[in-house]
Tab-separated table of C-alpha atoms and ligand atoms in Angstrom:
chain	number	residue	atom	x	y	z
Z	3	UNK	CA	80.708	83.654	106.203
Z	4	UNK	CA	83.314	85.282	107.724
Z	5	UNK	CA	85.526	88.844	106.812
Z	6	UNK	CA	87.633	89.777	108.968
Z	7	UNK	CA	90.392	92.651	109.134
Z	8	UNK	CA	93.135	92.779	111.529
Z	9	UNK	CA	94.700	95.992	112.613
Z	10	UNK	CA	97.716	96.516	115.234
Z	11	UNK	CA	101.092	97.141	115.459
Z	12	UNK	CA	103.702	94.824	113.885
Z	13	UNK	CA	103.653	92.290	116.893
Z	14	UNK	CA	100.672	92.469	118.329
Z	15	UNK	CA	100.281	88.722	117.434
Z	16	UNK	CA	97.571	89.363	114.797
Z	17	UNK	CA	99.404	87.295	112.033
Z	18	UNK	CA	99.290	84.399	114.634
Z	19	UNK	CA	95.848	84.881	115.802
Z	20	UNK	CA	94.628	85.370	111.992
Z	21	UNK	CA	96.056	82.175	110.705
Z	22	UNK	CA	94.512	80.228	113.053
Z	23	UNK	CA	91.521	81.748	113.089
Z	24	UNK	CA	91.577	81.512	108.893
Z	25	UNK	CA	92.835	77.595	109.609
Z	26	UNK	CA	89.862	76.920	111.862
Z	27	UNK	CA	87.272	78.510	109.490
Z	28	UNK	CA	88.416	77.020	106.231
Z	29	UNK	CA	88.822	80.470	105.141
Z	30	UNK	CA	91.968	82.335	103.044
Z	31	UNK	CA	94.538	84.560	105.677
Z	32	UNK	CA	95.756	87.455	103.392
Z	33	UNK	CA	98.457	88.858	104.524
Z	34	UNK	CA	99.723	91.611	102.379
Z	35	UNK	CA	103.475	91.122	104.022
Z	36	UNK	CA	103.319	87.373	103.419
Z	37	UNK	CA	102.518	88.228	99.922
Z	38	UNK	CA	104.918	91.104	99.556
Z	39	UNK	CA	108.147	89.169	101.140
Z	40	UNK	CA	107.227	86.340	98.790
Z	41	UNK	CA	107.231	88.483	95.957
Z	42	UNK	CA	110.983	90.127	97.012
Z	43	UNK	CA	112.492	86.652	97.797
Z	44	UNK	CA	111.321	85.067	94.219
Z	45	UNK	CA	112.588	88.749	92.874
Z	46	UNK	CA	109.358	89.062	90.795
Z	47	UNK	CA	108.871	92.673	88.994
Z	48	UNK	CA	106.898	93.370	91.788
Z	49	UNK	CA	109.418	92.184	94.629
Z	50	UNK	CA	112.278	94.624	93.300
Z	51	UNK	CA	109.550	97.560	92.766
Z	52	UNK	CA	108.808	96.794	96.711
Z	53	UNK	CA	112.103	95.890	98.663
Z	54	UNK	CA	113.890	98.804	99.489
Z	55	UNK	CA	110.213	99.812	100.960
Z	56	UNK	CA	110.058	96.960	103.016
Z	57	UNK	CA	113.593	96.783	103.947
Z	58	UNK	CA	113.410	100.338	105.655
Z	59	UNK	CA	109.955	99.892	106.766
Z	60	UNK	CA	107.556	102.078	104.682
Z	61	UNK	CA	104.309	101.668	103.734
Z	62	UNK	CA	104.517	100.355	99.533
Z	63	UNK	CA	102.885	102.480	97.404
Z	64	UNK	CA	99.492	102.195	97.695
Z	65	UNK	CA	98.527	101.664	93.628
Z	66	UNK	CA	101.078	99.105	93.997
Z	67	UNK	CA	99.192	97.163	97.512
Z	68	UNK	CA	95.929	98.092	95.796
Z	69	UNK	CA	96.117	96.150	92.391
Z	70	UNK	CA	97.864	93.108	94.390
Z	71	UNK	CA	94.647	92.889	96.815
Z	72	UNK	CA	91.879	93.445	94.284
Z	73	UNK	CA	93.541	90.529	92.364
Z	74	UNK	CA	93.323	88.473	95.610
Z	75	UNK	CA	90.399	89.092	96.736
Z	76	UNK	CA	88.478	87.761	93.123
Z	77	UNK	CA	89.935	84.883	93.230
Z	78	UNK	CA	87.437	81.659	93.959
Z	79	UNK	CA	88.841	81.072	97.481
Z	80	UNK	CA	88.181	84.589	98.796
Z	81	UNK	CA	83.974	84.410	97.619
Z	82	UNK	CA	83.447	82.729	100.916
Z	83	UNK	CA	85.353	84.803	103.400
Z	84	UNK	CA	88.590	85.827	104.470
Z	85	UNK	CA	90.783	87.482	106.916
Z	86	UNK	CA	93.162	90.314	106.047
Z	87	UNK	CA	95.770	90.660	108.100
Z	88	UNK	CA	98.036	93.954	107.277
Z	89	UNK	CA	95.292	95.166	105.023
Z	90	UNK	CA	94.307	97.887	104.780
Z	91	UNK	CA	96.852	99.692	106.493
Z	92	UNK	CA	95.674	103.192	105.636
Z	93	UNK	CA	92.125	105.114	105.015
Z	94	UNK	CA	92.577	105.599	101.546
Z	95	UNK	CA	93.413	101.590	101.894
Z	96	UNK	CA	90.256	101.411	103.571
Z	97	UNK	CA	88.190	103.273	101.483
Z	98	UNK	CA	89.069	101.076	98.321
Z	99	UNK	CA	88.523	97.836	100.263
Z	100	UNK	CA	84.564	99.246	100.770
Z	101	UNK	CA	84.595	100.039	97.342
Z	102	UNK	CA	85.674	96.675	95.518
Z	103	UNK	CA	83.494	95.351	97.907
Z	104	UNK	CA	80.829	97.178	97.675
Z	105	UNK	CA	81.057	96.084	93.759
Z	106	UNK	CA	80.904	92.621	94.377
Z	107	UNK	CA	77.831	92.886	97.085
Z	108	UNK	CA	80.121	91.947	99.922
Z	109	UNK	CA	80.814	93.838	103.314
Z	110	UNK	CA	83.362	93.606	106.518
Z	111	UNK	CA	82.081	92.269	109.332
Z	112	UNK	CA	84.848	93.444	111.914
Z	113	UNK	CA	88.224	94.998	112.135
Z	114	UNK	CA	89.452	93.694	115.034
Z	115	UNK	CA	92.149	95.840	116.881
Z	116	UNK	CA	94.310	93.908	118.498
Z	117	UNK	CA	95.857	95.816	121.471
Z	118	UNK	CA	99.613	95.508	123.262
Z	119	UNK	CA	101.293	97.952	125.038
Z	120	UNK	CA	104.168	99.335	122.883
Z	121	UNK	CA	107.331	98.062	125.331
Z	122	UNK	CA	105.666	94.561	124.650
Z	123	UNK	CA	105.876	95.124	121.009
Z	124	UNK	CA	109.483	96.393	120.829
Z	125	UNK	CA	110.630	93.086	123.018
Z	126	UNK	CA	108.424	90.930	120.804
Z	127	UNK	CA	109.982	92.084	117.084
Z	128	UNK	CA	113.121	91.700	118.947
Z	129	UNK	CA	112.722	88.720	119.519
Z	130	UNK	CA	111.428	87.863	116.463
Z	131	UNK	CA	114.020	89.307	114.590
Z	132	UNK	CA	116.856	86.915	116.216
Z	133	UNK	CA	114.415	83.821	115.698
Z	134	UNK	CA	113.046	84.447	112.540
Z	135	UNK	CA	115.425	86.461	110.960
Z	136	UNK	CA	112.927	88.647	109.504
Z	137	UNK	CA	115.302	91.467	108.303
Z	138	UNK	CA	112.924	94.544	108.712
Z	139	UNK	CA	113.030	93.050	112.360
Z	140	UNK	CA	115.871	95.230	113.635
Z	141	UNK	CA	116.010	97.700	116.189
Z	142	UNK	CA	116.195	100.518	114.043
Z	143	UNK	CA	113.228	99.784	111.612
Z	144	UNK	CA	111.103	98.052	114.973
Z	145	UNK	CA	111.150	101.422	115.477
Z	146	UNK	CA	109.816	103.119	112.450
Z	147	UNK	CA	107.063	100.618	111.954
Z	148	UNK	CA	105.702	101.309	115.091
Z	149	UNK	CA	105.706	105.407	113.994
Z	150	UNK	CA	104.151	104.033	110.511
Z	151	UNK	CA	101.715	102.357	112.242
Z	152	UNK	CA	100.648	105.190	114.880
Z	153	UNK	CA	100.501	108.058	112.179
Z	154	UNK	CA	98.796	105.719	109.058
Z	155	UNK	CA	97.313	102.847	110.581
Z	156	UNK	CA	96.351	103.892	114.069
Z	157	UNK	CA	93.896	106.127	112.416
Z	158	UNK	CA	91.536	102.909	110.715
Z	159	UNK	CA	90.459	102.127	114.253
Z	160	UNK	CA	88.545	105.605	114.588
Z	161	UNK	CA	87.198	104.913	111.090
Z	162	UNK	CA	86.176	101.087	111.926
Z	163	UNK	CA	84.729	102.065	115.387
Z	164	UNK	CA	82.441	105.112	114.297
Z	165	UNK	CA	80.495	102.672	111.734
Z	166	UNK	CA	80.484	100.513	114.556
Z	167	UNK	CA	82.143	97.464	113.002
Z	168	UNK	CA	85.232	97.397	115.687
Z	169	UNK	CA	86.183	94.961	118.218
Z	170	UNK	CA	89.286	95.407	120.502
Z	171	UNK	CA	90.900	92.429	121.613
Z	172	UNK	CA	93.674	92.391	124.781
Z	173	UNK	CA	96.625	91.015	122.746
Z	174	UNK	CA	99.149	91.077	125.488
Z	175	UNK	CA	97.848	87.540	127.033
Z	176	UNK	CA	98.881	84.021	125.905
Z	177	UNK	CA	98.507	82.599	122.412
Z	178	UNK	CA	95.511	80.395	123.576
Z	179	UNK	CA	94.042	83.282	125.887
Z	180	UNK	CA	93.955	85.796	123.103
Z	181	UNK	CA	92.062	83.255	120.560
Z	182	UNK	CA	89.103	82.653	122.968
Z	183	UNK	CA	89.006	86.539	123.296
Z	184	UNK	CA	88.920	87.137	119.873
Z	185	UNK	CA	86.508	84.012	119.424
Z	186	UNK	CA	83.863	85.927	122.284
Z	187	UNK	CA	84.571	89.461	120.502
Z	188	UNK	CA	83.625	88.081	116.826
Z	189	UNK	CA	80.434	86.019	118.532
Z	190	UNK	CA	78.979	88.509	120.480
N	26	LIG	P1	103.725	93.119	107.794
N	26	LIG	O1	104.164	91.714	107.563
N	26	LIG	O2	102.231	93.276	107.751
N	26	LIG	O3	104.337	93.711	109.041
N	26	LIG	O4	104.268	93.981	106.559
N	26	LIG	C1	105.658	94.065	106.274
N	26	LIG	C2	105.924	95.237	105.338
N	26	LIG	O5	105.199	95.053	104.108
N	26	LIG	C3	105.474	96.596	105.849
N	26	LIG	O6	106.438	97.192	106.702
N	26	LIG	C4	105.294	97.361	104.533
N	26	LIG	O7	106.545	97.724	103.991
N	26	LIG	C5	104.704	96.303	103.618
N	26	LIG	N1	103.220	96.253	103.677
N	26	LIG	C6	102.452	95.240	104.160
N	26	LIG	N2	101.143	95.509	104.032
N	26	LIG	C7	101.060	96.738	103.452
N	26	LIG	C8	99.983	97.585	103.054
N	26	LIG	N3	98.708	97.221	103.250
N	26	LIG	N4	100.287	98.780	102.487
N	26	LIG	C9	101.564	99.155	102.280
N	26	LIG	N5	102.625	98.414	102.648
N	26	LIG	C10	102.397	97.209	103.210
């Protein structure tokens, strides 16, 4: 049984390294992005609620990231593991993961921090943003993610690391090298 969060910076190459990881397993990868950018492109209720948040590069509401991931996480796939990969992105985030687990007699194992020096990053969503098109991919937002992620996200790898349930993983190697270090950190 494996569960598994993922914290770092938009590309640090945890989306990558969890769907692998999730492939090899047999296990769900929940990505609240994936789920979120789904939801705006089939222009559900919930993908107008969410765009313009996305599209500039703020963290959605957390009632509204909250309900999506509770009704997620009961569905049949997710009773025999999972990794989470964007989740939670806050401590209040955190704190109602524990809880809705904590209900359902279930528990993280690790939140792996995965860890890439910032002028890496930027060149990475760059990157990304010409391949993939990804439009909350340009220079300007790159840019407020990354201050997103130092003053809400940053913070969950204090919280994961005092109850002693963190692992950091160098992310700024190759695809390949990065997945046997995260294989060692989540073994040992
Ligand atoms: P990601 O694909 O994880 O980089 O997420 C893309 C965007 O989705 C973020 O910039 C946020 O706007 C939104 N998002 C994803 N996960 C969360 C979350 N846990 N809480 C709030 N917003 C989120």
């Amino acid at each position: 049984m494996t569960r598994l969060i993922f914290l770092g910076p938009p590309g640090s190459g945890k989306g990558t390294q969890a769907a692998q990881l999730a492939n090899n397993e047999q296990i769900p990868h929940i990505s609240t992005g994936e789920l979120l950018r789904k939801a705006v492109a089939d222009k559900t209720p919930l993908g107008l609620k969410v765009k313009s948040y996305l599209d500039e590069g703020e963290l959605v509401p957390d009632k509204v990231v909250l309900d999506l991931m509770g009704e997620r996480l009961s569905k049949d796939d997710a009773r025999s593991g999972w990794i989470l990969d964007g989740f939670p992105r806050n401590v209040a985030q955190a704190e109602f993961l524990d809880k809705l687990l904590g209900e359902v007699g279930q528990w993280t194992d690790w939140a792996i921090a995965m860890e890439v020096p910032d002028e890496v990053i930027v060149d990475r969503l760059r990157e990304r943003g010409r391949k993939e098109g990804r439009s909350d991919d340009s220079e300007e937002t790159i840019r407020h993610r990354l201050e997103v992620y130092r003053e809400k996200t940053a913070p969950l790898i204090d919280f994961y690391r005092a109850r002693g349930q963190l692992k950091s993983v160098n992310g700024n190697q190759s695809i390949t090298d990065v997945a046997a270090a995260l294989k060692q950190a989540i073994a040992s």
